[in-house]
Amino acid sequence: MSPRELLMIPGPVEYEPEVLQALGGQSASHMGPRFVATFGRALKGLREIFGSARGQPMVVAGSGTLAMELAVANLVEPGDAALVVNTGYFSERMGAVLERHGARVVHVRAAPGEAPSAEDVATALAAERFKLVAITHVDTSTGVLAPVEPIARRAAELGVLTVVDGVCSVGGEALPLDAWAVDVAVTASQKALGVPPGLALACVGERALAAHRARRAPVASYFCDWANWLPIFQGYERGEPAYFATPPVNLVDALERSVAQILEEGLERRVERHRRMAMAMRAGWRALRLEALPRSDAVAAHTLSALYFPAGIDASLVARVRDEGVVIAGGLLPALKGRYFRVGHMGAVRPGDVLTTVGAVGRALARMGARVDPAEGVAAAQRALAD
Ligand code: PMP
């Protein structure tokens, strides 16, 4: 019998049973009334989750990287200038995707564990005429949370589009598109949205749709072209099936369930739950004398923790924690690889998961010879949860 393990990596995560049940059913006809209603509900619910009154939610088979490319391929024309607010590995990836589509990319960087300030980004935005600014809301490689709102507002004043990689934030951190003047947010199913991997998602606002319509050059990718997808999503939302490429019907069934659960919990309460779980994790880590990679709480994400290995402890900690029943992840940022590890806490995460995880990390550290008391870690997390 395989051991029961708790999956606490920064995606995929643990999923609600009802979501998994929806995934395991018979595939519906993608043109039939049952699926049309399901997909329509999922899209309408996503519009609420993205906080966009008139934006178009999009759901395509693929992963977060495809979601990034869907945004870039439709907005960028060769020669356009793009500013990347760089907080780690996934911001680098966004820069690479932009360059592949012909953009001239300027990065605003910060030291690992820090985010460029809104003022630094404003200065960079004023220096030349950018088509868009790209921000990784939570860079999963560093656990750094970027200041999206002030950057997006400044960009909007300058007529620059804001594209947010919300792969590690949507459904776990606040990211209201309209309220913050964000034009496009992209995400993937396997993280805070609480659906197994396989869906690339986005919400595209009116200014971004207008920029797409005003293109001079055709979108280079046939599959990515919003012109092919817009009639599909609009059709399903009206209750009319339309075909461009076969939708991943079971994943959409699962998405519809998770979206319904998210709205039932309420977005604000869900974000607050993520914050509380993150605070409890942080209390546990501090009691275990673990140093966080984000340099301050102000730039620390609530969807994952990134923590340095303490002196004398190496990357084999990850396997030792698995021996204690919890699956966590190693580091990802090339500059710090082998020096830190990551713990995801998003989606269905609840107090018991926090205590189990802090307990497993504490026991593994103690077994490896670190001078920590595992009970103190759990007690600190417990106190934070009880507050
Ligand atoms: N952006 C961020 C912030 C991510 O965390 C990830 C995945 N960890 C991606 C993009 C890429 O998503 P995927 O692996 O689903 O392609």
Tab-separated table of C-alpha atoms and ligand atoms in Angstrom:
chain	number	residue	atom	x	y	z
A	1	MET	CA	0.000	0.000	0.000
A	2	SER	CA	1.372	3.406	-0.886
A	3	PRO	CA	1.826	5.752	2.053
A	4	ARG	CA	-0.587	8.640	2.450
A	5	GLU	CA	1.371	11.778	1.686
A	6	LEU	CA	0.292	15.372	2.048
A	7	LEU	CA	1.132	17.316	-1.123
A	8	MET	CA	2.448	20.728	-0.065
A	9	ILE	CA	4.398	21.869	-3.120
A	10	PRO	CA	3.553	25.162	-4.885
A	11	GLY	CA	1.265	23.359	-7.340
A	12	PRO	CA	-0.128	20.890	-7.998
A	13	VAL	CA	-1.804	20.957	-4.590
A	14	GLU	CA	-4.347	18.921	-2.629
A	15	TYR	CA	-7.799	19.112	-4.241
A	16	GLU	CA	-11.337	19.042	-2.840
A	17	PRO	CA	-13.024	15.627	-3.275
A	18	GLU	CA	-15.949	17.135	-5.189
A	19	VAL	CA	-13.526	18.614	-7.744
A	20	LEU	CA	-11.799	15.260	-8.223
A	21	GLN	CA	-15.135	13.499	-8.599
A	22	ALA	CA	-16.121	15.885	-11.399
A	23	LEU	CA	-12.852	15.069	-13.129
A	24	GLY	CA	-13.454	11.343	-13.035
A	25	GLY	CA	-16.868	11.211	-14.702
A	26	GLN	CA	-17.802	10.280	-18.265
A	27	SER	CA	-16.696	12.925	-20.780
A	28	ALA	CA	-19.647	14.984	-21.936
A	29	SER	CA	-20.150	15.990	-25.556
A	30	HIS	CA	-18.525	19.393	-25.807
A	31	MET	CA	-21.450	20.507	-27.992
A	32	GLY	CA	-24.181	19.068	-25.769
A	33	PRO	CA	-26.477	21.040	-23.428
A	34	ARG	CA	-25.000	19.650	-20.190
A	35	PHE	CA	-21.471	20.799	-20.999
A	36	VAL	CA	-22.575	24.086	-22.558
A	37	ALA	CA	-24.271	25.027	-19.283
A	38	THR	CA	-21.259	23.888	-17.226
A	39	PHE	CA	-18.694	25.796	-19.297
A	40	GLY	CA	-20.910	28.890	-19.320
A	41	ARG	CA	-21.177	28.844	-15.520
A	42	ALA	CA	-17.423	28.358	-15.145
A	43	LEU	CA	-16.646	31.336	-17.399
A	44	LYS	CA	-19.135	33.622	-15.647
A	45	GLY	CA	-17.751	32.585	-12.251
A	46	LEU	CA	-14.203	33.263	-13.411
A	47	ARG	CA	-15.192	36.805	-14.381
A	48	GLU	CA	-16.142	37.339	-10.717
A	49	ILE	CA	-12.953	35.725	-9.441
A	50	PHE	CA	-10.877	37.988	-11.696
A	51	GLY	CA	-12.897	41.024	-10.557
A	52	SER	CA	-13.561	42.167	-14.100
A	53	ALA	CA	-17.013	43.408	-15.093
A	54	ARG	CA	-16.479	43.407	-18.850
A	55	GLY	CA	-13.322	41.373	-19.390
A	56	GLN	CA	-13.375	38.059	-21.227
A	57	PRO	CA	-12.373	34.990	-19.217
A	58	MET	CA	-10.551	32.382	-21.287
A	59	VAL	CA	-9.965	28.684	-20.570
A	60	VAL	CA	-7.707	26.678	-22.881
A	61	ALA	CA	-6.133	23.222	-22.500
A	62	GLY	CA	-2.545	23.772	-21.434
A	63	SER	CA	-0.422	24.977	-18.541
A	64	GLY	CA	0.485	28.344	-17.115
A	65	THR	CA	3.230	28.864	-19.658
A	66	LEU	CA	0.690	28.638	-22.463
A	67	ALA	CA	-1.468	31.162	-20.607
A	68	MET	CA	1.519	33.531	-20.590
A	69	GLU	CA	2.129	32.957	-24.291
A	70	LEU	CA	-1.568	33.450	-25.124
A	71	ALA	CA	-1.339	36.938	-23.640
A	72	VAL	CA	1.966	37.859	-25.226
A	73	ALA	CA	1.245	36.463	-28.705
A	74	ASN	CA	-1.884	38.582	-28.979
A	75	LEU	CA	-0.553	41.845	-27.589
A	76	VAL	CA	3.017	42.080	-28.825
A	77	GLU	CA	4.065	42.985	-32.336
A	78	PRO	CA	7.675	42.803	-33.468
A	79	GLY	CA	9.569	45.855	-32.238
A	80	ASP	CA	7.211	46.694	-29.369
A	81	ALA	CA	8.922	47.584	-26.096
A	82	ALA	CA	7.944	45.629	-22.989
A	83	LEU	CA	8.933	46.243	-19.362
A	84	VAL	CA	9.342	43.221	-17.077
A	85	VAL	CA	9.113	43.723	-13.308
A	86	ASN	CA	11.541	40.965	-12.461
A	87	THR	CA	11.152	39.057	-9.195
A	88	GLY	CA	12.605	35.691	-10.217
A	89	TYR	CA	12.534	32.656	-12.467
A	90	PHE	CA	9.024	33.178	-13.847
A	91	SER	CA	9.650	36.847	-14.611
A	92	GLU	CA	12.702	35.676	-16.606
A	93	ARG	CA	10.407	33.273	-18.433
A	94	MET	CA	7.982	36.099	-19.224
A	95	GLY	CA	10.892	38.065	-20.656
A	96	ALA	CA	11.854	35.090	-22.834
A	97	VAL	CA	8.293	34.655	-24.109
A	98	LEU	CA	8.099	38.378	-24.914
A	99	GLU	CA	11.399	38.254	-26.792
A	100	ARG	CA	10.307	35.171	-28.740
A	101	HIS	CA	7.353	37.215	-30.005
A	102	GLY	CA	9.589	40.049	-31.134
A	103	ALA	CA	9.414	42.412	-28.178
A	104	ARG	CA	12.367	44.509	-27.056
A	105	VAL	CA	12.465	43.716	-23.355
A	106	VAL	CA	13.700	45.920	-20.525
A	107	HIS	CA	13.917	44.361	-17.050
A	108	VAL	CA	13.584	46.203	-13.736
A	109	ARG	CA	15.348	43.892	-11.321
A	110	ALA	CA	15.752	43.542	-7.588
A	111	ALA	CA	17.987	41.369	-5.429
A	112	PRO	CA	16.637	37.838	-4.849
A	113	GLY	CA	13.943	38.069	-2.191
A	114	GLU	CA	13.073	41.656	-3.016
A	115	ALA	CA	10.653	43.269	-5.451
A	116	PRO	CA	11.380	46.422	-7.464
A	117	SER	CA	9.510	49.290	-5.817
A	118	ALA	CA	6.545	50.892	-7.559
A	119	GLU	CA	8.675	54.067	-7.763
A	120	ASP	CA	11.508	52.275	-9.563
A	121	VAL	CA	9.029	50.819	-12.018
A	122	ALA	CA	7.381	54.235	-12.526
A	123	THR	CA	10.784	55.716	-13.371
A	124	ALA	CA	11.452	52.933	-15.882
A	125	LEU	CA	7.983	53.354	-17.405
A	126	ALA	CA	8.616	57.063	-17.944
A	127	ALA	CA	11.889	56.461	-19.795
A	128	GLU	CA	10.385	55.276	-23.083
A	129	ARG	CA	7.158	54.327	-24.798
A	130	PHE	CA	6.251	50.796	-23.651
A	131	LYS	CA	3.458	48.712	-25.107
A	132	LEU	CA	3.068	46.738	-21.902
A	133	VAL	CA	4.448	46.071	-18.452
A	134	ALA	CA	4.528	42.464	-17.231
A	135	ILE	CA	4.420	41.658	-13.516
A	136	THR	CA	4.719	38.258	-11.850
A	137	HIS	CA	2.256	38.709	-8.977
A	138	VAL	CA	3.838	35.895	-6.945
A	139	ASP	CA	7.090	34.551	-8.300
A	140	THR	CA	6.957	30.911	-7.257
A	141	SER	CA	10.745	30.658	-7.370
A	142	THR	CA	11.259	33.262	-4.643
A	143	GLY	CA	7.930	33.554	-2.827
A	144	VAL	CA	8.045	37.285	-3.557
A	145	LEU	CA	4.778	39.207	-3.894
A	146	ALA	CA	5.054	42.162	-6.302
A	147	PRO	CA	3.227	45.504	-5.788
A	148	VAL	CA	0.809	45.097	-8.697
A	149	GLU	CA	-1.732	47.796	-7.864
A	150	PRO	CA	0.435	50.961	-7.887
A	151	ILE	CA	2.326	49.762	-10.967
A	152	ALA	CA	-0.844	48.974	-12.907
A	153	ARG	CA	-2.402	52.335	-11.984
A	154	ARG	CA	0.673	54.245	-13.142
A	155	ALA	CA	0.827	52.195	-16.354
A	156	ALA	CA	-2.838	52.922	-17.067
A	157	GLU	CA	-2.184	56.677	-16.697
A	158	LEU	CA	0.565	56.340	-19.301
A	159	GLY	CA	-1.532	54.231	-21.673
A	160	VAL	CA	0.662	51.176	-21.076
A	161	LEU	CA	-1.026	47.763	-20.777
A	162	THR	CA	-0.477	45.729	-17.596
A	163	VAL	CA	-0.175	41.959	-17.940
A	164	VAL	CA	-0.029	40.009	-14.675
A	165	ASP	CA	1.227	36.453	-14.303
A	166	GLY	CA	-1.168	35.349	-11.593
A	167	VAL	CA	-0.329	31.654	-11.881
A	168	CYS	CA	0.636	31.463	-8.204
A	169	SER	CA	-1.860	34.044	-6.965
A	170	VAL	CA	-5.319	33.969	-8.586
A	171	GLY	CA	-7.706	32.457	-6.045
A	172	GLY	CA	-5.278	32.942	-3.159
A	173	GLU	CA	-4.144	36.582	-3.267
A	174	ALA	CA	-6.306	39.613	-4.063
A	175	LEU	CA	-6.010	40.530	-7.757
A	176	PRO	CA	-9.125	42.524	-8.758
A	177	LEU	CA	-8.534	43.505	-12.386
A	178	ASP	CA	-10.942	46.441	-12.643
A	179	ALA	CA	-10.152	47.918	-9.227
A	180	TRP	CA	-6.408	47.781	-9.865
A	181	ALA	CA	-6.491	48.737	-13.598
A	182	VAL	CA	-4.929	45.444	-14.670
A	183	ASP	CA	-5.563	44.644	-18.341
A	184	VAL	CA	-4.742	40.931	-18.512
A	185	ALA	CA	-4.212	38.336	-15.794
A	186	VAL	CA	-3.223	34.784	-16.595
A	187	THR	CA	-3.208	31.721	-14.401
A	188	ALA	CA	-3.235	27.934	-14.403
A	189	SER	CA	-5.605	25.440	-12.843
A	190	GLN	CA	-3.249	23.554	-10.536
A	191	LYS	CA	-2.622	26.164	-7.863
A	192	ALA	CA	-4.933	28.428	-5.863
A	193	LEU	CA	-7.850	27.763	-8.236
A	194	GLY	CA	-7.836	24.210	-6.906
A	195	VAL	CA	-8.110	22.129	-10.100
A	196	PRO	CA	-5.614	19.503	-11.335
A	197	PRO	CA	-3.035	20.637	-13.921
A	198	GLY	CA	-4.101	21.047	-17.529
A	199	LEU	CA	-5.882	24.378	-17.890
A	200	ALA	CA	-4.417	27.696	-19.024
A	201	LEU	CA	-6.681	30.543	-17.922
A	202	ALA	CA	-6.840	34.274	-18.441
A	203	CYS	CA	-9.084	37.270	-18.145
A	204	VAL	CA	-8.635	39.912	-20.827
A	205	GLY	CA	-9.934	43.430	-20.297
A	206	GLU	CA	-11.376	45.835	-22.839
A	207	ARG	CA	-8.198	47.840	-23.455
A	208	ALA	CA	-6.258	44.661	-24.194
A	209	LEU	CA	-8.974	43.411	-26.532
A	210	ALA	CA	-8.862	46.779	-28.328
A	211	ALA	CA	-5.063	46.519	-28.640
A	212	HIS	CA	-5.506	43.086	-30.201
A	213	ARG	CA	-8.063	44.416	-32.693
A	214	ALA	CA	-5.722	47.285	-33.611
A	215	ARG	CA	-2.795	45.021	-34.505
A	216	ARG	CA	-1.001	45.612	-37.775
A	217	ALA	CA	0.714	42.219	-37.901
A	218	PRO	CA	-1.313	38.987	-37.667
A	219	VAL	CA	-0.903	36.885	-34.517
A	220	ALA	CA	1.899	34.477	-35.420
A	221	SER	CA	0.371	31.493	-33.611
A	222	TYR	CA	-2.857	30.073	-35.055
A	223	PHE	CA	-3.692	28.214	-31.822
A	224	CYS	CA	-3.089	31.262	-29.631
A	225	ASP	CA	-4.986	33.842	-31.687
A	226	TRP	CA	-7.746	35.355	-29.523
A	227	ALA	CA	-9.734	35.904	-32.730
A	228	ASN	CA	-10.192	32.120	-32.873
A	229	TRP	CA	-11.129	31.813	-29.194
A	230	LEU	CA	-13.350	34.817	-28.483
A	231	PRO	CA	-16.418	33.489	-30.357
A	232	ILE	CA	-16.055	30.226	-28.433
A	233	PHE	CA	-16.121	31.738	-24.936
A	234	GLN	CA	-18.788	34.261	-25.919
A	235	GLY	CA	-20.874	31.423	-27.364
A	236	TYR	CA	-20.659	29.191	-24.296
A	237	GLU	CA	-21.529	32.115	-22.056
A	238	ARG	CA	-24.654	32.730	-24.174
A	239	GLY	CA	-25.525	29.037	-23.914
A	240	GLU	CA	-24.585	28.248	-27.507
A	241	PRO	CA	-21.898	25.670	-28.256
A	242	ALA	CA	-19.147	26.650	-30.671
A	243	TYR	CA	-16.099	24.773	-31.880
A	244	PHE	CA	-12.502	25.822	-32.411
A	245	ALA	CA	-10.496	23.109	-30.598
A	246	THR	CA	-11.921	20.323	-28.430
A	247	PRO	CA	-12.120	21.604	-24.857
A	248	PRO	CA	-10.749	19.437	-22.020
A	249	VAL	CA	-14.296	18.652	-20.894
A	250	ASN	CA	-13.475	16.769	-17.687
A	251	LEU	CA	-11.116	19.494	-16.505
A	252	VAL	CA	-13.742	22.108	-17.271
A	253	ASP	CA	-16.263	20.055	-15.249
A	254	ALA	CA	-13.777	20.092	-12.361
A	255	LEU	CA	-13.130	23.823	-12.846
A	256	GLU	CA	-16.842	24.575	-12.684
A	257	ARG	CA	-17.053	22.804	-9.308
A	258	SER	CA	-14.028	24.594	-7.912
A	259	VAL	CA	-15.203	28.003	-9.163
A	260	ALA	CA	-18.564	27.376	-7.461
A	261	GLN	CA	-16.794	26.454	-4.217
A	262	ILE	CA	-14.558	29.535	-4.401
A	263	LEU	CA	-17.552	31.842	-4.855
A	264	GLU	CA	-19.426	30.042	-2.092
A	265	GLU	CA	-16.523	30.608	0.280
A	266	GLY	CA	-16.340	34.194	-0.963
A	267	LEU	CA	-13.240	35.707	-2.552
A	268	GLU	CA	-12.434	37.996	0.366
A	269	ARG	CA	-12.747	35.192	2.890
A	270	ARG	CA	-10.667	32.917	0.706
A	271	VAL	CA	-7.867	35.490	0.443
A	272	GLU	CA	-8.101	36.016	4.215
A	273	ARG	CA	-7.860	32.247	4.797
A	274	HIS	CA	-4.705	32.140	2.677
A	275	ARG	CA	-3.306	35.016	4.713
A	276	ARG	CA	-4.081	33.261	8.014
A	277	MET	CA	-2.532	29.995	6.856
A	278	ALA	CA	0.564	31.900	5.677
A	279	MET	CA	0.856	33.687	9.033
A	280	ALA	CA	0.645	30.378	10.895
A	281	MET	CA	3.273	28.847	8.597
A	282	ARG	CA	5.547	31.851	9.188
A	283	ALA	CA	5.126	31.542	12.965
A	284	GLY	CA	6.101	27.877	12.688
A	285	TRP	CA	9.126	28.628	10.506
A	286	ARG	CA	10.342	31.340	12.883
A	287	ALA	CA	10.092	28.947	15.836
A	288	LEU	CA	12.138	26.441	13.816
A	289	ARG	CA	14.675	29.227	13.168
A	290	LEU	CA	14.211	29.083	9.416
A	291	GLU	CA	15.002	32.224	7.457
A	292	ALA	CA	12.579	33.235	4.696
A	293	LEU	CA	13.873	34.110	1.240
A	294	PRO	CA	11.559	37.164	0.920
A	295	ARG	CA	13.391	39.945	2.723
A	296	SER	CA	10.322	41.362	4.480
A	297	ASP	CA	6.733	40.415	5.211
A	298	ALA	CA	5.632	43.217	2.867
A	299	VAL	CA	6.972	41.283	-0.145
A	300	ALA	CA	6.161	37.778	1.134
A	301	ALA	CA	3.490	35.808	-0.712
A	302	HIS	CA	0.659	34.080	1.132
A	303	THR	CA	0.450	31.143	-1.265
A	304	LEU	CA	3.862	29.627	-0.563
A	305	SER	CA	6.898	29.832	1.710
A	306	ALA	CA	10.474	29.910	0.396
A	307	LEU	CA	12.996	29.134	3.160
A	308	TYR	CA	16.766	28.842	3.341
A	309	PHE	CA	18.251	25.576	4.565
A	310	PRO	CA	19.785	26.339	7.968
A	311	ALA	CA	23.545	25.955	8.488
A	312	GLY	CA	24.579	22.313	8.335
A	313	ILE	CA	21.409	21.169	6.533
A	314	ASP	CA	21.420	20.400	2.811
A	315	ALA	CA	18.850	19.726	0.111
A	316	SER	CA	18.305	16.178	1.384
A	317	LEU	CA	15.905	17.834	3.845
A	318	VAL	CA	13.240	17.623	1.124
A	319	ALA	CA	13.458	13.800	1.039
A	320	ARG	CA	13.577	13.621	4.839
A	321	VAL	CA	10.373	15.656	5.066
A	322	ARG	CA	8.787	13.236	2.608
A	323	ASP	CA	9.787	10.401	4.968
A	324	GLU	CA	7.735	12.285	7.560
A	325	GLY	CA	4.707	12.181	5.249
A	326	VAL	CA	4.742	15.601	3.589
A	327	VAL	CA	5.851	16.425	0.045
A	328	ILE	CA	7.591	19.787	-0.303
A	329	ALA	CA	9.703	21.253	-3.130
A	330	GLY	CA	13.333	22.219	-3.628
A	331	GLY	CA	14.561	25.601	-4.816
A	332	LEU	CA	14.179	26.857	-8.377
A	333	LEU	CA	16.020	30.151	-8.734
A	334	PRO	CA	19.355	29.242	-10.413
A	335	ALA	CA	21.318	31.770	-8.313
A	336	LEU	CA	20.185	30.135	-5.046
A	337	LYS	CA	19.489	26.586	-6.159
A	338	GLY	CA	20.477	24.050	-3.506
A	339	ARG	CA	20.244	26.690	-0.787
A	340	TYR	CA	16.512	26.822	-0.132
A	341	PHE	CA	13.241	24.927	-0.303
A	342	ARG	CA	9.612	25.767	-0.931
A	343	VAL	CA	6.314	24.850	0.684
A	344	GLY	CA	2.996	25.560	-1.044
A	345	HIS	CA	-0.049	26.575	0.990
A	346	MET	CA	-2.890	27.355	-1.357
A	347	GLY	CA	-6.251	26.169	-2.580
A	348	ALA	CA	-7.915	23.827	-0.111
A	349	VAL	CA	-5.201	24.413	2.518
A	350	ARG	CA	-6.571	24.277	6.083
A	351	PRO	CA	-5.187	24.494	9.647
A	352	GLY	CA	-4.507	20.762	9.902
A	353	ASP	CA	-2.275	20.926	6.807
A	354	VAL	CA	-0.250	23.761	8.364
A	355	LEU	CA	0.324	21.854	11.605
A	356	THR	CA	1.144	18.616	9.773
A	357	THR	CA	3.638	20.391	7.519
A	358	VAL	CA	5.391	22.447	10.200
A	359	GLY	CA	5.554	19.265	12.308
A	360	ALA	CA	7.092	17.206	9.494
A	361	VAL	CA	9.700	19.874	8.673
A	362	GLY	CA	10.572	20.234	12.362
A	363	ARG	CA	11.004	16.472	12.884
A	364	ALA	CA	13.110	16.141	9.741
A	365	LEU	CA	15.339	19.048	10.838
A	366	ALA	CA	15.791	17.535	14.294
A	367	ARG	CA	16.599	14.086	12.854
A	368	MET	CA	19.204	15.732	10.644
A	369	GLY	CA	20.887	17.256	13.667
A	370	ALA	CA	19.537	20.826	13.606
A	371	ARG	CA	19.234	22.258	17.090
A	372	VAL	CA	15.501	22.895	16.975
A	373	ASP	CA	12.563	21.641	18.988
A	374	PRO	CA	9.888	20.351	16.551
A	375	ALA	CA	7.220	20.850	19.225
A	376	GLU	CA	7.985	24.573	19.331
A	377	GLY	CA	7.295	24.911	15.609
A	378	VAL	CA	3.899	23.261	15.893
A	379	ALA	CA	3.065	25.214	19.061
A	380	ALA	CA	3.891	28.533	17.392
A	381	ALA	CA	1.780	27.686	14.340
A	382	GLN	CA	-1.023	26.542	16.629
A	383	ARG	CA	-0.907	29.807	18.593
A	384	ALA	CA	-1.082	31.802	15.365
A	385	LEU	CA	-4.062	29.765	14.174
A	386	ALA	CA	-5.837	30.233	17.486
A	387	ASP	CA	-5.335	34.019	17.489
B	1	PMP	N1	4.280	31.522	-13.636
B	1	PMP	C1	4.350	31.206	-12.341
B	1	PMP	C2	4.353	32.295	-11.329
B	1	PMP	C3	4.409	29.866	-11.954
B	1	PMP	O1	4.478	29.544	-10.668
B	1	PMP	C4	4.407	28.851	-12.939
B	1	PMP	C5	4.481	27.389	-12.584
B	1	PMP	N2	5.051	27.079	-11.379
B	1	PMP	C6	4.334	29.243	-14.275
B	1	PMP	C7	4.269	30.573	-14.581
B	1	PMP	C8	4.339	28.239	-15.366
B	1	PMP	O2	3.204	27.433	-15.263
B	1	PMP	P1	3.205	25.949	-15.837
B	1	PMP	O3	4.256	25.186	-15.118
B	1	PMP	O4	1.813	25.474	-15.490
B	1	PMP	O5	3.448	26.047	-17.286
